Structures are given as C-alpha cells and as structure tokens.
Short mmCIF file of C-alpha atoms and ligand atoms in Angstrom, two decimals:
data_model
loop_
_atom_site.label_atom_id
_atom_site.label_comp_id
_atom_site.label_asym_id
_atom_site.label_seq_id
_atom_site.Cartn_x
_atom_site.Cartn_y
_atom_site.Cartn_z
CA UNK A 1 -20.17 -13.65 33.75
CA UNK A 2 -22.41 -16.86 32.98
CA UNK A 3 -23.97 -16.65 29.24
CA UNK A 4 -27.12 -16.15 30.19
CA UNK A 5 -26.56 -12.89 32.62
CA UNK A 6 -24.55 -11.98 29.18
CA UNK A 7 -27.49 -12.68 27.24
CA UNK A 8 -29.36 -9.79 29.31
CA UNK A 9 -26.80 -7.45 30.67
CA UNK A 10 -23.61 -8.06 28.56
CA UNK A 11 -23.31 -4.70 25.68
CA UNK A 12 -25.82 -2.72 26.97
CA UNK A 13 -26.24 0.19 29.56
CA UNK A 14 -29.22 2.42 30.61
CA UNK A 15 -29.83 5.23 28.35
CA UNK A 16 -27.60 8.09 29.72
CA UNK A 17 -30.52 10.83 29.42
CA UNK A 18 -33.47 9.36 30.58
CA UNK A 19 -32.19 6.11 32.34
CA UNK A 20 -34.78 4.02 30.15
CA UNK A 21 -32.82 0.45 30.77
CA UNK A 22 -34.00 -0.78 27.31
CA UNK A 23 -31.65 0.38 24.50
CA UNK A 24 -33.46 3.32 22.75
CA UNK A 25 -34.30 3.09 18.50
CA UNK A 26 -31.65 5.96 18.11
CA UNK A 27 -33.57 6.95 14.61
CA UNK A 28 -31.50 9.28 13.09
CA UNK A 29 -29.25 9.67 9.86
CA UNK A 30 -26.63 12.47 11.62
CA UNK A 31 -25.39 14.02 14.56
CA UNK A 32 -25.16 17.56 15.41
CA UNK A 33 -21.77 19.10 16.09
CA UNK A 34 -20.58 22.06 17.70
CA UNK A 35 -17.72 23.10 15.68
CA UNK A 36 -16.13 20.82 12.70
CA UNK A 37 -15.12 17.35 13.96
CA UNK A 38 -16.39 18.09 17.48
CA UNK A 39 -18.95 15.95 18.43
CA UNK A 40 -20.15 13.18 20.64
CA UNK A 41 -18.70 10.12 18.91
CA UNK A 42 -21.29 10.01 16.02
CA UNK A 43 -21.07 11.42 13.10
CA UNK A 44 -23.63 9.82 10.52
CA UNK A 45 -25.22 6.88 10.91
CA UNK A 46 -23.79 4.52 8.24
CA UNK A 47 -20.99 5.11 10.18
CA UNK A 48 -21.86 4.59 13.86
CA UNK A 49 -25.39 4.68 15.30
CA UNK A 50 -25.85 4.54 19.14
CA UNK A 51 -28.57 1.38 18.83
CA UNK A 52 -26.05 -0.14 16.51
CA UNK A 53 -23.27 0.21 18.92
CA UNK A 54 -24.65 -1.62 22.05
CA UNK A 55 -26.06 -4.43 19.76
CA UNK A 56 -22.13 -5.01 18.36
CA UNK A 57 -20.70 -4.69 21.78
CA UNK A 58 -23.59 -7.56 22.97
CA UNK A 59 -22.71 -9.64 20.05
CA UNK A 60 -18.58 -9.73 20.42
CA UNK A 61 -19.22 -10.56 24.29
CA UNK A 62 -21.30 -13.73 23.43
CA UNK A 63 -18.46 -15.06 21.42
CA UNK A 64 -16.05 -14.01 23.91
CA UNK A 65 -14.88 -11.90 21.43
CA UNK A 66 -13.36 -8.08 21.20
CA UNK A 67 -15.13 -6.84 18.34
CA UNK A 68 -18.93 -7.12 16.09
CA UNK A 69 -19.54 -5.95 13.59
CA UNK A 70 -23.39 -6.15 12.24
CA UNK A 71 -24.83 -5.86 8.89
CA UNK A 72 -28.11 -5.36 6.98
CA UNK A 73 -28.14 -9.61 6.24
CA UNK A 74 -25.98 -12.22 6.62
CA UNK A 75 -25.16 -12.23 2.70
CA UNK A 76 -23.79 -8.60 3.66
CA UNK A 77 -21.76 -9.73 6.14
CA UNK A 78 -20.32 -12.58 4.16
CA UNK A 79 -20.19 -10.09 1.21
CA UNK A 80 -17.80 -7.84 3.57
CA UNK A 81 -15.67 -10.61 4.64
CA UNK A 82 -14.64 -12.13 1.07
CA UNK A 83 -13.76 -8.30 0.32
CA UNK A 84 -10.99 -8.62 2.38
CA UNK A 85 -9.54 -10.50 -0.91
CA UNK A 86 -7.63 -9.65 -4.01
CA UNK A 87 -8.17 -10.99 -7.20
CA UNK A 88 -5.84 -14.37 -8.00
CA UNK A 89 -6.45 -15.33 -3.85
CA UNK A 90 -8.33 -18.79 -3.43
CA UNK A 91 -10.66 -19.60 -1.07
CA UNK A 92 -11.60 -23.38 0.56
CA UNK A 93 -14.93 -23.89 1.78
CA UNK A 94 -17.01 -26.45 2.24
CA UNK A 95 -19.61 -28.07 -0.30
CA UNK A 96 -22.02 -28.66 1.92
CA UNK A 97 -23.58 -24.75 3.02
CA UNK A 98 -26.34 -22.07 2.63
CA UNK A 99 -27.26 -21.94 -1.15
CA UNK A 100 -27.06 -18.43 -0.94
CA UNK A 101 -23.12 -18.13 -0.07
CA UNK A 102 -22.30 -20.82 -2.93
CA UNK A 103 -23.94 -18.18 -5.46
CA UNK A 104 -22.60 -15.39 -3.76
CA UNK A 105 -18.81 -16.91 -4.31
CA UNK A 106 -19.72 -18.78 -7.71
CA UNK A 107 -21.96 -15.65 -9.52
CA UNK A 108 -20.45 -12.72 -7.82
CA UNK A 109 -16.53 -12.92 -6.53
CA UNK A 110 -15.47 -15.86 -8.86
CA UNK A 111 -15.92 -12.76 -11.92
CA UNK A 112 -13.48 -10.58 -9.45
CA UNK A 113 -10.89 -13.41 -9.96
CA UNK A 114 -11.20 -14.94 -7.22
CA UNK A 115 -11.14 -19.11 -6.80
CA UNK A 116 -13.25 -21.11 -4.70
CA UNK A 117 -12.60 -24.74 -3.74
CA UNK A 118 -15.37 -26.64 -2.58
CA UNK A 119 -14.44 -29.92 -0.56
CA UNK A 120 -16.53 -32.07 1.95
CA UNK A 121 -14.73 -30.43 4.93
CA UNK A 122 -15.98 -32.66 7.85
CA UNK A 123 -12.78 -34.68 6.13
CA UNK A 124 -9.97 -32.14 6.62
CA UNK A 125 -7.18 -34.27 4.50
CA UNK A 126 -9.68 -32.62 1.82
CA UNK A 127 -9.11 -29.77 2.98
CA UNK A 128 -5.08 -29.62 3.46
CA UNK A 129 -5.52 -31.45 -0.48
CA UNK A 130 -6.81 -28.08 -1.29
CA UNK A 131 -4.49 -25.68 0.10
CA UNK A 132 -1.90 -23.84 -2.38
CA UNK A 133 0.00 -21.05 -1.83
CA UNK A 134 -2.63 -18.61 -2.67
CA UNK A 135 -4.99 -19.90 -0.43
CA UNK A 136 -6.47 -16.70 2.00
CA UNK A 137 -9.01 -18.14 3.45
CA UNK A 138 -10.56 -20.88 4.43
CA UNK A 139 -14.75 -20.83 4.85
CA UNK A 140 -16.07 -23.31 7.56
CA UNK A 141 -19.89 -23.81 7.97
CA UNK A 142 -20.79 -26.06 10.99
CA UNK A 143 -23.26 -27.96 11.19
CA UNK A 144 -23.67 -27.58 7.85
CA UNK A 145 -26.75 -26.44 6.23
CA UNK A 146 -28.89 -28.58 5.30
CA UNK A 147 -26.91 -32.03 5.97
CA UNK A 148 -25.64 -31.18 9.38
CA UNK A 149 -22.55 -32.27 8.71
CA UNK A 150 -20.33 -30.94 11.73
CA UNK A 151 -16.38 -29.67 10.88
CA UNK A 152 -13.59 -29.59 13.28
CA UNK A 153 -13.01 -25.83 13.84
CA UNK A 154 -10.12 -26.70 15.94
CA UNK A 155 -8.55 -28.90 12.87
CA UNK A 156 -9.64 -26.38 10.30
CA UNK A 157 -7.83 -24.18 12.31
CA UNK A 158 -4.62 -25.88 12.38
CA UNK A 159 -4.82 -26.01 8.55
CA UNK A 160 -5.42 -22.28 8.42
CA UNK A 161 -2.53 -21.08 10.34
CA UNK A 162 -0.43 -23.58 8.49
CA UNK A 163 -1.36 -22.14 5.29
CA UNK A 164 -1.56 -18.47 6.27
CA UNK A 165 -5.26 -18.49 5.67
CA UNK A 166 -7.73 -16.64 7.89
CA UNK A 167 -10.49 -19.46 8.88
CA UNK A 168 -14.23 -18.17 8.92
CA UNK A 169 -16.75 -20.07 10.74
CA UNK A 170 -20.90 -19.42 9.97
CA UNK A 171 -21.79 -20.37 13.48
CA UNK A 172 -25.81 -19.26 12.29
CA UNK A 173 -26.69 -23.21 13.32
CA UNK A 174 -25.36 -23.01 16.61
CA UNK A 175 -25.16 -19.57 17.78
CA UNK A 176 -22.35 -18.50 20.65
CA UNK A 177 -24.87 -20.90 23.06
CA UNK A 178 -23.62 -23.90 21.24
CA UNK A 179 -20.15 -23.23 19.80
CA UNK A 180 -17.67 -20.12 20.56
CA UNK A 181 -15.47 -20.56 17.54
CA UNK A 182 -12.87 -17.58 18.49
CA UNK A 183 -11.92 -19.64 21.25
CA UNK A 184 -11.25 -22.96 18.87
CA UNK A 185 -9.42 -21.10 16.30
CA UNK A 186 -11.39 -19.18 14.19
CA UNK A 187 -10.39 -15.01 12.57
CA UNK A 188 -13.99 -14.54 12.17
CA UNK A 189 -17.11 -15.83 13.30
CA UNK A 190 -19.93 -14.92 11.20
CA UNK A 191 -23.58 -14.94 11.60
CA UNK A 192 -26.81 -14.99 9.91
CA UNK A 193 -28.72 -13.34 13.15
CA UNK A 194 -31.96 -13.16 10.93
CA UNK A 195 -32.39 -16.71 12.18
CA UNK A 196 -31.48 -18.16 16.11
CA UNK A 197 -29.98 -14.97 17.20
CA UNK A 198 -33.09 -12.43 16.51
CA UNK A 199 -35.02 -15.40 16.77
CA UNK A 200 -38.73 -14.82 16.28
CA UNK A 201 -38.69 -14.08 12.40
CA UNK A 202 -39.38 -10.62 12.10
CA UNK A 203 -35.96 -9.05 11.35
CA UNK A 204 -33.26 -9.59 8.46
CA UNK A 205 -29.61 -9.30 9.94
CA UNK A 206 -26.06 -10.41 10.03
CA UNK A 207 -22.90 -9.93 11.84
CA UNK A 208 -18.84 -10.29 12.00
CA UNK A 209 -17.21 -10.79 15.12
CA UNK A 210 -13.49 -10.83 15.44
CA UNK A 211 -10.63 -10.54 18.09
CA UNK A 212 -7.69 -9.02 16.03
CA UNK A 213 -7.83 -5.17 16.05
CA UNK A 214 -6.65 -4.60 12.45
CA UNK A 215 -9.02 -7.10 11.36
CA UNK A 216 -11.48 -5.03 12.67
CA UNK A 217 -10.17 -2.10 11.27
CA UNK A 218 -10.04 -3.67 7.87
CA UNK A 219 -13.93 -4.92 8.51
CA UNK A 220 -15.26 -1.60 9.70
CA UNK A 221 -13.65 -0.05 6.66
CA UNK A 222 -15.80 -1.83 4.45
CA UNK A 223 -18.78 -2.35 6.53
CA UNK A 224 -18.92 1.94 5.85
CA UNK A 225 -17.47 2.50 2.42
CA UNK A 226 -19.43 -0.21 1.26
CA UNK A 227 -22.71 1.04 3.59
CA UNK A 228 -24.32 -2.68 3.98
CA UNK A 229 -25.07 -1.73 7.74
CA UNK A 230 -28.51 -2.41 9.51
CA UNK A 231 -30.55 0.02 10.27
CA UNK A 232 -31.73 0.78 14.46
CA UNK A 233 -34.79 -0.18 14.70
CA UNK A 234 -33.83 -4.50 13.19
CA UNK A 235 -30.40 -3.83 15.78
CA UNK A 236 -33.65 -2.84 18.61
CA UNK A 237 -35.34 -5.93 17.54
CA UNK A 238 -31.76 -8.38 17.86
CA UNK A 239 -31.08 -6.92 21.08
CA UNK A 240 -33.92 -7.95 22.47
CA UNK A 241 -33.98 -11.54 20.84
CA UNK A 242 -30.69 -11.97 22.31
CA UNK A 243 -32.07 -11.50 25.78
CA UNK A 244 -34.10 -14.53 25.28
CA UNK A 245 -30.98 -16.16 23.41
CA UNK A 246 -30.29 -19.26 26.05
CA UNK A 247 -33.63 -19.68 26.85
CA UNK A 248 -35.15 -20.41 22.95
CA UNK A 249 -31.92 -22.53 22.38
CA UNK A 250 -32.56 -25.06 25.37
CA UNK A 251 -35.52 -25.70 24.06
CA UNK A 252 -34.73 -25.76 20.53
CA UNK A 253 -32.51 -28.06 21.38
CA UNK A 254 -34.60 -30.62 23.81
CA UNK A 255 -37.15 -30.47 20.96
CA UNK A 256 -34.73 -31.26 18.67
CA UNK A 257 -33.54 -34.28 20.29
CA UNK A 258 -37.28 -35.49 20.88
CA UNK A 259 -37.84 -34.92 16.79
CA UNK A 260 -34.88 -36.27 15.85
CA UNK A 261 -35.40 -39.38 17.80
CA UNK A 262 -39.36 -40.06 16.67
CA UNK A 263 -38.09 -39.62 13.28
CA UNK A 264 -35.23 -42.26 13.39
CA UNK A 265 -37.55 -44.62 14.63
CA UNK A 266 -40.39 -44.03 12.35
CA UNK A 267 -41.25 -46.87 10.04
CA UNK A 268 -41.28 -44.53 7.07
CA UNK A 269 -38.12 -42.67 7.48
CA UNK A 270 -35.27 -43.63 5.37
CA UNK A 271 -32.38 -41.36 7.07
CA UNK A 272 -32.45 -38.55 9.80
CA UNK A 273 -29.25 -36.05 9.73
CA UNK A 274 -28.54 -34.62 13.33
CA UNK A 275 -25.02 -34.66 14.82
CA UNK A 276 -26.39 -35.60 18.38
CA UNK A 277 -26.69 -39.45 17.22
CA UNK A 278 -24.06 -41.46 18.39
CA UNK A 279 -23.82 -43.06 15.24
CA UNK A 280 -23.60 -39.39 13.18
CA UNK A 281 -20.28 -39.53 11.38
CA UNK A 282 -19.09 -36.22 13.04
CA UNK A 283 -20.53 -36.74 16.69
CA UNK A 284 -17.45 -37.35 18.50
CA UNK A 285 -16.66 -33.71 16.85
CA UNK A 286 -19.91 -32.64 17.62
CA UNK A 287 -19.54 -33.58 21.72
CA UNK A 288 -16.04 -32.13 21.84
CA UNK A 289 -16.48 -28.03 20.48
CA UNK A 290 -20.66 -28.32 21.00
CA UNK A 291 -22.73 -27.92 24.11
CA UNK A 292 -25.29 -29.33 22.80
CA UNK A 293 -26.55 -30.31 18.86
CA UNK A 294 -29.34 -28.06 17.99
CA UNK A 295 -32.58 -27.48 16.39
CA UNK A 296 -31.71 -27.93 12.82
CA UNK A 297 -32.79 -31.60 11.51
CA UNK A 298 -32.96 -32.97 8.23
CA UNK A 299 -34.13 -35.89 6.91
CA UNK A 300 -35.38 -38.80 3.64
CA UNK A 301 -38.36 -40.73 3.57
CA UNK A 302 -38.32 -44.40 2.68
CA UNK A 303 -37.98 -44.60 -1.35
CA UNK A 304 -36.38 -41.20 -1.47
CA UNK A 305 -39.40 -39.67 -4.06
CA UNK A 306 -38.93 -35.92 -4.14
CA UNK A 307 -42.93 -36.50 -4.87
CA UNK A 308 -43.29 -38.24 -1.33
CA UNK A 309 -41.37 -35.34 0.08
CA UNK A 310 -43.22 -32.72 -1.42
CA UNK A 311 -46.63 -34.37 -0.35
CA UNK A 312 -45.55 -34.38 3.44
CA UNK A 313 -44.38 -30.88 3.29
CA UNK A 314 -47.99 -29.67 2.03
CA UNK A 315 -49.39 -32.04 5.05
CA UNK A 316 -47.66 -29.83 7.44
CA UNK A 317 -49.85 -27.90 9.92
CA UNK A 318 -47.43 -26.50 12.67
CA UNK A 319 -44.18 -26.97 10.81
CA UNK A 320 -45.26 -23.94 8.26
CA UNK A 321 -43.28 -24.75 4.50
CA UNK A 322 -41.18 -21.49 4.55
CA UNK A 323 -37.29 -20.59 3.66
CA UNK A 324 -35.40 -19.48 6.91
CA UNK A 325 -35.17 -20.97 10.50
CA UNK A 326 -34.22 -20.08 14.17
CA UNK A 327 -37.68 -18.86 14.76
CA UNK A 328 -39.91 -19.49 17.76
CA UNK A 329 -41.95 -21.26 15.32
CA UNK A 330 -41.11 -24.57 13.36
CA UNK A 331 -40.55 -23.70 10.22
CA UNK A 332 -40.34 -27.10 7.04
CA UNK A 333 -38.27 -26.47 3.82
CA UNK A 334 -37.38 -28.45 0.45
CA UNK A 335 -33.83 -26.95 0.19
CA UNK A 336 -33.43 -28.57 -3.70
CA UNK A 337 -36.29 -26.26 -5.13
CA UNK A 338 -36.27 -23.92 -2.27
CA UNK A 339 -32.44 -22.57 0.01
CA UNK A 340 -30.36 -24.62 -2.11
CA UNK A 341 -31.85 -24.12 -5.58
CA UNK A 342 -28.77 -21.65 -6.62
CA UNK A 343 -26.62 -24.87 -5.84
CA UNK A 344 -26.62 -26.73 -9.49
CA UNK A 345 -27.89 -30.32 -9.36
CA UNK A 346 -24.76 -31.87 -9.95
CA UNK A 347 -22.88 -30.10 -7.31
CA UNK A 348 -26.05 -30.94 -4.72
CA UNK A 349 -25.82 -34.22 -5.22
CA UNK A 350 -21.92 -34.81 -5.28
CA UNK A 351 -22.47 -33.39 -2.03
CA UNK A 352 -24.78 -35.81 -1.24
CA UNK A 353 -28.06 -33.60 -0.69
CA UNK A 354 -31.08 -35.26 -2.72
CA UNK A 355 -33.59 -33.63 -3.84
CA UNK A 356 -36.09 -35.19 -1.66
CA UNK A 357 -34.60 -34.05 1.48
CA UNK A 358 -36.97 -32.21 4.26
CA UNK A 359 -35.36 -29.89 6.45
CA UNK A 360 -36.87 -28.71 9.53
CA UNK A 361 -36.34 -26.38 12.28
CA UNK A 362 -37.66 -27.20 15.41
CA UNK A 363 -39.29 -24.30 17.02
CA UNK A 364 -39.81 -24.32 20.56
CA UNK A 365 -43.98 -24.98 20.69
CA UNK A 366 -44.55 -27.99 22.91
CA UNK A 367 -43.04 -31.58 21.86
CA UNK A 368 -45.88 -33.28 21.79
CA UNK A 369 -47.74 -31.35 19.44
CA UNK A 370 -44.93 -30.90 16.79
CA UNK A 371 -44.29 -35.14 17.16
CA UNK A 372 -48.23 -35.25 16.51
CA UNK A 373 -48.16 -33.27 13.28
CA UNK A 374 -45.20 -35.10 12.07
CA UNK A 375 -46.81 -38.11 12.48
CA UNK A 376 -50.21 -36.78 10.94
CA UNK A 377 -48.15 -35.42 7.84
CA UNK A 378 -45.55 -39.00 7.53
CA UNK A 379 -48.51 -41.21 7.55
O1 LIG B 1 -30.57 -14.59 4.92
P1 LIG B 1 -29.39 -13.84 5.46
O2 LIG B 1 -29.64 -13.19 6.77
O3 LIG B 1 -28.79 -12.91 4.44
O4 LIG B 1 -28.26 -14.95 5.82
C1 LIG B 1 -27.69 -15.80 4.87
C2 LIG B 1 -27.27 -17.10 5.49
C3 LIG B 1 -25.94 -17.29 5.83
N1 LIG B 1 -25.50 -18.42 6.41
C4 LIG B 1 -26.35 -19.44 6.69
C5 LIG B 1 -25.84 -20.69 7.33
C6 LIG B 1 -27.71 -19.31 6.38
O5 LIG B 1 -28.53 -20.32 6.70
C7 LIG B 1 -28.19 -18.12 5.76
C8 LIG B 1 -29.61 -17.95 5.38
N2 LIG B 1 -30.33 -19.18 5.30
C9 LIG B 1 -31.63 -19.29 4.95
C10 LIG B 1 -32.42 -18.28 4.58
C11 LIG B 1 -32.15 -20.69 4.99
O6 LIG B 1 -33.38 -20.90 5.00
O7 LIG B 1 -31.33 -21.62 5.05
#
C-alpha cells in the first residue's frame, strides 16, 4: 500500500457495533468483565484504550514499522525512552535540538546519573569521538530544530550498532512522509505528533514506534507504570490529522521551497537555513534518506540585531509569533527567548544558533500571500 491510501485506511477498521467507519472517542476509564481476567482485551484505560489502539497501529504502519506506542506529549515519549537507562549509561546526542529535550536530559536524567554528550552530529567523526563503552544510546534529531542541520541516520546507525547503542531518531521535522528512519537504521523513531502529524494545532501528543518486540515490551512497560499515555479524544483528533498527513506535507513543503527561496534572495537577509539548497552543508544527506526538505525554515537578517529580529517578528500578520509548528497555519518564533531559552547561551551559540535567529513554519495558506507578508514585515 502507497502512503497516502495508508494515511486513510492503514490502523483503522469500522467500528465493530455500529459500523461507524470513523474511529469512535472510546471515553472510558475501565472495562467490564465477566468473571476475573475475562474480558475483551481491555482492562483499564491507562493500559489499553480502543481509540488509542487504532491510532498506534496507524502510526507503526507509516513508519513501516511493527509497533507505536503514543503518549500524552512528545516530552513523555522522550521521557519513556531515556528510562530505558541505568544510572552510569551515557548518552550522545546532538547539540543542535528542541530546547525542551536538552533540559529534559540536562535538569532531569543527568541527577539520575546519567551522562549526556552533546556533539554537532551532522559530523559523525564527532560522534564515534564520543562513544565509550558505556555509551546506550545515541539521540539523533534530523533536521535539526531550529538550524536544520540534517544527520545521516544511516551513518549514525553504523556508529550505533558498532557501539552497542540503540540510535533514536525525532523524525517530528519530517514526519514518516519525508524520512522512514526504521528502514535506515534507527531502534526508535520518535515523534512530537502535537506538530506535522496532528497537524492543525489543537492537540498535544507524542509517540514511539519501534520494530523489535522486546523493545516494545520494555516501552509499553513504562508507557503504563509510568501512566504518561494520551487520552481518546487528542488520539480521535491525530487520527484524523493523519488522514490529511500527505496532503498538508506537499504543500508544506512546495511552500517551503517558495519561502526559502524569496528569502535567500532578499536584499536584507543575511543567511537562510533549509537543507533543500544545493549549497546546504548536509544536502547531499538531505536528497539521499529525504523525499523532500520540508516546511521548517530558519533564518538571520543582515547585521544579525536580535532588535532587528524582534521588530520583524511583531510585523508579522499571517506568520502568527507563537512556540510550536506543523500547523495548517504559519506559525514565526524567536527560539533564543522563546523554544530554546532552556538551552544556556553559551551552549546556543557554540552550536551556532544566535540569538537573532527567526524560525518559521510554513503553513500551507497560499504562497503568495505568506511571500507578501514577509516582504511587508522584512522591509
Ligand atoms: O511539545 P511536545 O509535544 O511535548 O514535543 C516536544 C518536542 C520534541 N521534539 C521536537 C523536535 C520538538 O520540536 C518538540 C516540541 N517543539 C516545540 C514546541 C517547538 O516549538 O519547537
């Protein structure tokens, strides 16, 4: 099956009962049984929940994967995954990602005795510099949010399995339209799906998906003893963004191109970061495990003044100033005061994010409009 008949059909059956073909909001803590331990499959709903169910099964067939596993956020997904460690293991990831996983391994697991390495991944000799023998896993965010720098899964990979590592990949910038990680590699492909995957901002979300069946095991333990799961109605509201999932990308992604372009060859733009220019350091990585390069664009006005930043964000008529992205609806950030700020100054800019970087997300309104108020709010 082609991803887009996936997109629709691929998870999800018509409602036994009642034949209703969209997934019913199963809303319901428990289960009735008949006698002790006989019943139907569900037993309470932090456990297993019927709406929950078809929404994992659509997500693991995406990524041509056997298992998903979905969560109440993506910081509860990546909370299950690094739970999979023991104190004294050390993780590599890379320096350049979502503000809220750096404080989540800095603040939270590095008190649990457990070491992160951060390392500008898109070169992997950093990487393999990094590796020791208590290395468990290695934490792969691609492109990278906000620089878009793009990793070689397949390379990250090889690095991985030399070191005994499991390899995560966030794949939240490029969803399973752009990049199937699985099939390049990856343990574990984790998402955000608060962002492209639900895709019209209205739902908070996140997910695992996985092919090995005692990772799973291990996954599902602590996705219920730990009880971070979503609840039916936000799985309701995924499943039917995913429907959609192909559609909103193509166009995220033709708009993307069109931004990215106007904004290279505006007279006031210092730098644009967006892996589908040939001259992007990573593009040659980008063409060979993408299918196309995305929404997600970032970029410096001439003089790099976080002041001249901050004025053309507050100019902004379509491209609202909000945190998040993936939406329908462009969205503008300033990720050093805003998605980022958890990241301390020093380590943003030895990563090489300045504080008067813009990042947008290109919704999937018509071109010409969102080129119009870019030009309005650029000057
Ligand atoms: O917000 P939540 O659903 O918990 O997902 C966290 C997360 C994980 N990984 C990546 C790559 C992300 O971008 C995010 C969330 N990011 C934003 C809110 C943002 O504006 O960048």
């Amino acid at each position: 099956m082609k991803f887009g008949t996936k997109a629709i059909h691929a998870g999800v059956h018509p409602d036994p009962t009642t034949g209703a073909i969209m997934t019913p909001i199963y809303q319901t803590s428990t289960y009735v049984q008949r006698s002790p331990g006989d019943h139907k499959g569900f037993e309470y709903s932090r456990t297993h929940n019927p709406t929950r169910s078809q929404l994992q099964d659509a997500l693991a067939a995406l990524d041509n994967g056997k298992h998903g596993l979905a969560f109440a956020t993506g910081m509860a997904a990546i909370d299950c995954i690094v739970k999979l460690l023991q104190p004294g293991d050390e993780v590599i990831s890379t320096n350049d990602l979502y503000g809220g996983s750096y404080r989540l391994f800095t603040k939270v697991y590095q008190n649990y005795g457990i070491k992160f390495h951060f390392v500008p991944m898109h070169d992997m000799t950093a990487v393999e510099a990094a590796v020791t023998e208590r290395t468990k896993l290695i934490w792969v965010e691609t492109p990278t949010n906000p620089l878009l720098n793009v990793i070689d899964i397949a390379a990250a990979s090889a690095v991985a399995k030399k070191a005994g590592a499991l390899l995560v990949v966030d794949n939240t910038f490029s969803t399973p339209y752009l990049q199937t990680p699985l099939e390049l590699g990856a343990d574990m492909v984790m998402y955000s799906l608060t962002k492209y995957m639900a895709g019209h901002s209205d739902t908070v979300m996140g997910a695992v998906i996985v092919n090995d069946d005692e990772l799973h095991q291990r996954l599902s333990f602590y996705q219920n003893a730990c009880g971070g799961t979503p609840g039916p109605q936000d799985c309701f509201l995924v499943l039917r963004g995913l429907k959609t999932l192909h559609v909103r990308m193509q166009r995220h992604c033709e708009n993307g191109r069109k931004v990215a372009e106007f904004l290279k060859a505006h007279p006031k733009v210092e730098k644009v970061y967006w892996p589908g220019f040939e001259d992007h350091p990573n593009h040659a990585i980008a063409a060979k495990q993408m299918r196309d390069f995305g929404g997600m664009i970032s970029f410096v006005l001439k003089g790099d003044r976080q002041a001249d930043a901050v004025a053309c964000l507050e100019k902004f008529q379509l491209f609202s100033l909000a945190e998040s992205l993936g939406g329908v609806e462009s969205l503008s950030g300033h990720p050093a005061t805003m998605t980022h700020a958890s990241i301390p100054a020093e380590e943003r800019r030895k990563a090489g994010l300045s504080d008067s970087l813009i990042r947008l997300s290109v919704g999937i309104e018509d071109a010409d409009d969102l080129l119009e108020d870019l030009q309005q709010a650029i000057g």
